[in-house]
Short mmCIF file of C-alpha atoms in Angstrom, two decimals:
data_model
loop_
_atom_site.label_atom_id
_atom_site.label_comp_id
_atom_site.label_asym_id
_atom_site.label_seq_id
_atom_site.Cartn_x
_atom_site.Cartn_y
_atom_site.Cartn_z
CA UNK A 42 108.23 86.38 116.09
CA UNK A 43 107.28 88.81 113.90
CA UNK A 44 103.33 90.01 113.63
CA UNK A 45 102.07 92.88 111.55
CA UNK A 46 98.97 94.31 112.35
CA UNK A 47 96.29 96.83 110.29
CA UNK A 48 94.13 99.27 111.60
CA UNK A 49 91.26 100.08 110.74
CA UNK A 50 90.02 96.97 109.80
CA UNK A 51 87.60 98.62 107.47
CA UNK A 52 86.97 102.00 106.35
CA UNK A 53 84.10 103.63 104.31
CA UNK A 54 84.85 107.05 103.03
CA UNK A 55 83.20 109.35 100.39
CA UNK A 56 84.47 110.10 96.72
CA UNK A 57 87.38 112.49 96.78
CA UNK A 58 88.45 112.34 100.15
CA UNK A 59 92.26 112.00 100.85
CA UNK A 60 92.66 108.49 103.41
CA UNK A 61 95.49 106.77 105.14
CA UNK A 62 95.60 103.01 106.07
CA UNK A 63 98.28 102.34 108.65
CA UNK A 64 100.35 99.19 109.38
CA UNK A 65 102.56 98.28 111.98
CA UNK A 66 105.10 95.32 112.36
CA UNK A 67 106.66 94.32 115.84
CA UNK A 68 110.47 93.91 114.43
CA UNK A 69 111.96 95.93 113.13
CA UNK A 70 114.81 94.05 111.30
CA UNK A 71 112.97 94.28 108.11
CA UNK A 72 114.41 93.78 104.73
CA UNK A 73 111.81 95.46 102.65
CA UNK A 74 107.57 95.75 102.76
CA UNK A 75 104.90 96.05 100.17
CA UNK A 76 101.72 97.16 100.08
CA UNK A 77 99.16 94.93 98.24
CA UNK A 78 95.24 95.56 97.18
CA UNK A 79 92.95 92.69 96.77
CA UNK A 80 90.07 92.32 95.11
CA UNK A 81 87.06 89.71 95.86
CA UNK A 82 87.97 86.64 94.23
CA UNK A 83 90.92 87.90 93.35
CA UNK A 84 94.90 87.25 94.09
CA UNK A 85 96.94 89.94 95.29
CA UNK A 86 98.46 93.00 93.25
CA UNK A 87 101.65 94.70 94.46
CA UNK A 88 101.03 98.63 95.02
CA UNK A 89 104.59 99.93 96.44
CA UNK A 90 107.72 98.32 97.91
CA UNK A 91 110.06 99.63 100.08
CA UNK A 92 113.14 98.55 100.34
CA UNK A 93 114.59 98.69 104.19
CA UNK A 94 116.98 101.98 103.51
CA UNK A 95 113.86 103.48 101.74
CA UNK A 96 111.73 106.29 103.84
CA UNK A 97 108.93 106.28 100.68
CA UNK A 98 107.65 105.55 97.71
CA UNK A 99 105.27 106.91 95.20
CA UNK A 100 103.04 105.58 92.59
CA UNK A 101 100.01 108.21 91.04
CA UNK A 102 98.11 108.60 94.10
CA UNK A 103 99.87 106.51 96.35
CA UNK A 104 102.09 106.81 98.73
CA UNK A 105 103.98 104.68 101.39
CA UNK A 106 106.31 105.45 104.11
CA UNK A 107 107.90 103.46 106.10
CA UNK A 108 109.22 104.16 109.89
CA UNK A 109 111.29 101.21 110.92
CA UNK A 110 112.26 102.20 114.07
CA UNK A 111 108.74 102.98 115.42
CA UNK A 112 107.76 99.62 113.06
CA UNK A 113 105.08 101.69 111.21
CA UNK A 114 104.06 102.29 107.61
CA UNK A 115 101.19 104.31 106.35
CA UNK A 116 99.85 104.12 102.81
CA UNK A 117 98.50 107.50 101.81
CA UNK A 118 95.67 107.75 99.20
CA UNK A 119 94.74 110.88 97.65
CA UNK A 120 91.99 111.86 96.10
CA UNK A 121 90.10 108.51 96.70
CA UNK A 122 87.51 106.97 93.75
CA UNK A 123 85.05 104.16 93.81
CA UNK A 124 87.75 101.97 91.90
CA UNK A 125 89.66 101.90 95.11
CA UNK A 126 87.62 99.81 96.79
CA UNK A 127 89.27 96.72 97.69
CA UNK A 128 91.52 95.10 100.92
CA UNK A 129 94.53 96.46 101.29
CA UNK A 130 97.28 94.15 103.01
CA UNK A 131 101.08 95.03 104.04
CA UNK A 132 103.57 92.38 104.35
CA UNK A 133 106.98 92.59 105.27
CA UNK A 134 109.85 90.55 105.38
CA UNK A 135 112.75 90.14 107.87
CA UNK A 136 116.59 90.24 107.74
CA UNK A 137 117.61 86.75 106.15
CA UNK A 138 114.49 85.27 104.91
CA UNK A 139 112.22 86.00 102.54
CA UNK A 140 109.31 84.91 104.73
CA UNK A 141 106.71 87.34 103.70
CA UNK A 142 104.45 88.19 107.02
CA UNK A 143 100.91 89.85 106.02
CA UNK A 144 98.70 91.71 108.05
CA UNK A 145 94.95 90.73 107.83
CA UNK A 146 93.91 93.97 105.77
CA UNK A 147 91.97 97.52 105.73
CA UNK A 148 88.72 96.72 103.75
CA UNK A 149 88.22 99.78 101.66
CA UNK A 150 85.24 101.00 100.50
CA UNK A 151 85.22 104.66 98.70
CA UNK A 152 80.99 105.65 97.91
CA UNK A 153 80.24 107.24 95.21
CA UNK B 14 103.06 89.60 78.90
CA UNK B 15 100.96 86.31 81.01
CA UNK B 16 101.06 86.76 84.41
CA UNK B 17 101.05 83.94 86.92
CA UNK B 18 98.67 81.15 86.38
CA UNK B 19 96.90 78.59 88.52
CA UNK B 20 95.11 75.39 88.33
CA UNK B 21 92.14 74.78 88.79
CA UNK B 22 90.65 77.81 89.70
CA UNK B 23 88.37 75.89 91.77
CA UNK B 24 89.03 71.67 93.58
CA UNK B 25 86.40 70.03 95.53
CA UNK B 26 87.19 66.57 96.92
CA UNK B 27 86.05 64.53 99.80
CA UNK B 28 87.91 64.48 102.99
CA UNK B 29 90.90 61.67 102.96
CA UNK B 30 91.80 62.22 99.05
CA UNK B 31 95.14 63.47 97.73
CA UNK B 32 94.89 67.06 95.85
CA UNK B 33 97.40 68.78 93.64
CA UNK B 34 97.73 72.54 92.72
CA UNK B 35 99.56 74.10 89.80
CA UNK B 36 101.17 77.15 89.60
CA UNK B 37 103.24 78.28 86.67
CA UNK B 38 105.11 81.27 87.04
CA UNK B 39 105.96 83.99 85.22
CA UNK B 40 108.86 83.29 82.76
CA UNK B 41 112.09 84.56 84.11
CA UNK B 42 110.94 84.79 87.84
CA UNK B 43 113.60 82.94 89.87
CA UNK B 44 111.55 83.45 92.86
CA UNK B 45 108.03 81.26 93.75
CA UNK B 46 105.99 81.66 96.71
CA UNK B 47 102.92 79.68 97.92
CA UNK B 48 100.61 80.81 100.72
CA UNK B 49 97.41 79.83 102.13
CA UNK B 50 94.56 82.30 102.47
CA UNK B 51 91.28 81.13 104.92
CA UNK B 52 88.28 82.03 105.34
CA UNK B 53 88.31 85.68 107.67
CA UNK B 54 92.17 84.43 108.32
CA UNK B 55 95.56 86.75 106.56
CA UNK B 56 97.73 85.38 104.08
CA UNK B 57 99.54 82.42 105.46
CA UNK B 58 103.08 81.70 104.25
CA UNK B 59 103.21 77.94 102.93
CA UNK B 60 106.93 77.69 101.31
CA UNK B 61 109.36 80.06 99.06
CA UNK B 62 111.40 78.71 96.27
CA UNK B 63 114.66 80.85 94.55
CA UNK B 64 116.67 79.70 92.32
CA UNK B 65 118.11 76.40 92.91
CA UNK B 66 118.87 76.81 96.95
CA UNK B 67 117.06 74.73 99.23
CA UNK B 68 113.01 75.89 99.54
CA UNK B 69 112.44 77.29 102.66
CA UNK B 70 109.29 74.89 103.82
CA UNK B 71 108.74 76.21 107.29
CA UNK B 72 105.23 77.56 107.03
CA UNK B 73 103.96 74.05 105.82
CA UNK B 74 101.09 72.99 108.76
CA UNK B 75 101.83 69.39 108.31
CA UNK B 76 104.00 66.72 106.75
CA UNK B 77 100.51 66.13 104.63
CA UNK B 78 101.97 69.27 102.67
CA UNK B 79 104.52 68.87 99.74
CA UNK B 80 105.67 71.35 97.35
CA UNK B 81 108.18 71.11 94.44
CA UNK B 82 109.52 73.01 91.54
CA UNK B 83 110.73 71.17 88.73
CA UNK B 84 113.34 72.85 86.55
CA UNK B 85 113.06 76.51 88.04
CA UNK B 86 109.58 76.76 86.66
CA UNK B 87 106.31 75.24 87.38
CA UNK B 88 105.74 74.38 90.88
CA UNK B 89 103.15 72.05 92.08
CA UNK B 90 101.80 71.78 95.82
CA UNK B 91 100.59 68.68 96.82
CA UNK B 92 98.10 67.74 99.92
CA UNK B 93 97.96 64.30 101.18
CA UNK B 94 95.24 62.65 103.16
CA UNK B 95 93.00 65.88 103.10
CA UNK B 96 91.49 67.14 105.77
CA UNK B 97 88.34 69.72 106.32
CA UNK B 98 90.59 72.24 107.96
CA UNK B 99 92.89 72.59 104.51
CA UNK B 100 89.71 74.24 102.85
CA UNK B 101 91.02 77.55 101.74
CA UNK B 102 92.20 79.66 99.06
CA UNK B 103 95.93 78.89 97.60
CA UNK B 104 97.92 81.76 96.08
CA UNK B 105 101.33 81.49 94.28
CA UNK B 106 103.15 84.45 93.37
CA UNK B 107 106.79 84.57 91.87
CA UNK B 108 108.99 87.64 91.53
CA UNK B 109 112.39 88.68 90.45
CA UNK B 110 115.25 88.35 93.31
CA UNK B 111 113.63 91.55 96.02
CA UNK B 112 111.14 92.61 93.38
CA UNK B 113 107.64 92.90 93.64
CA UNK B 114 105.69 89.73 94.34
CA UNK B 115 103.27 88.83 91.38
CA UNK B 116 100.68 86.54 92.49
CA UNK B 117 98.14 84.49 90.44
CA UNK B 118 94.26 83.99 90.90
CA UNK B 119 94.38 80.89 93.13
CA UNK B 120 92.97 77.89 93.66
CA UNK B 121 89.88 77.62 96.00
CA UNK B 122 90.20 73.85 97.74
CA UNK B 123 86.55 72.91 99.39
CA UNK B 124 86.89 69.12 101.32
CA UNK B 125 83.58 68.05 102.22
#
């Protein structure tokens, strides 16, 4: 049975700093993961997806690896601003179903 | 372009009574998820709609749960006989086939 986990469960980190919110996943038959953010009251927003063959991907200051065969991702955030502050979730699915599996999020919160 | 949109935005009803949530998707998106988010809890996977194949219901807690999807579009989830327990916050999200999920506001359910 798959379970993804998060660590840390919460963060707190001045302006400007450069973070990294990790995620890991106990099988590794994935077929692709995503990173999410979610705001209070809020639904969910797609960050990054990687596909299964994928190593990374890149958006602005984002970026998301993905290590299937240690079952690990790590979300990189550079230069971090107050706006980030939200939770961030990762979710994966696995090889034939598209079941998506979340981990119970890193709340983020970036002082100004 | 709209993005996914859910109604209500909030449902309180008293323990025992039916409820329905609606979730129209974006226009085009032959995928539709529903998921179930509690109170200090992760996203919980409900059931996943694409296309016309059979749903995949196998995240549904109870036979009180229904979902359906008439003509590839609007989907509505329906819970029988409610319970205090079903209080949460229900997300739907619809993509393209392994695109990014896109997920509306939700619905927040309260059963006294």
């Amino acid at each position: 049975k798959q379970e993804v986990t998060q660590i840390p469960a919460a963060l707190s980190v001045p302006e400007g700093e450069n973070l990294v919110l990790n995620c890991s996943f106990t099988d590794s038959a994935i077929y692709n993961l995503q990173w999410f953010r979610q705001d209070p009251g809020k639904g969910l927003t797609s960050l990054l997806l990687i596909q299964s063959s994928q190593r990374e991907q890149t958006s602005g200051r984002l970026n998301a690896s993905l290590d299937k065969s240690s079952g690990r991702s790590t979300l990189y955030i550079a230069a971090s601003q107050p706006g980030d502050s939200a939770t961030y979730l990762c979710a994966v699915t696995t090889s034939g179903t598209y079941k998506y599996i979340f981990g119970t999020g890193t709340r983020l919160k970036v002082l100004a | 372009g709209a993005g996914v949109s859910q109604s209500p935005s909030n449902k309180v009803t008293e323990k025992g009574k039916d409820v329905e949530l609606r979730c129209d998707p974006i226009s085009g998106h032959t995928a539709l998820y529903w998921y179930r988010q509690s109170l200090g809890q992760g996203l919980e996977f409900l059931i996943y709609f694409q296309g016309n194949s059979a749903p995949d219901k196998s995240g549904l807690p109870s036979d009180r749960f229904s979902a359906e999807r008439t003509g590839g579009s609007v989907s509505t989830l329906t819970i029988q006989r409610t319970q205090q327990e079903d209080s949460a916050v229900y997300l739907c999200a619809s993509s393209q086939y392994n695109q990014p999920q896109h997920f509306g506001d939700g619905t927040r359910l309260s059963i006294l």
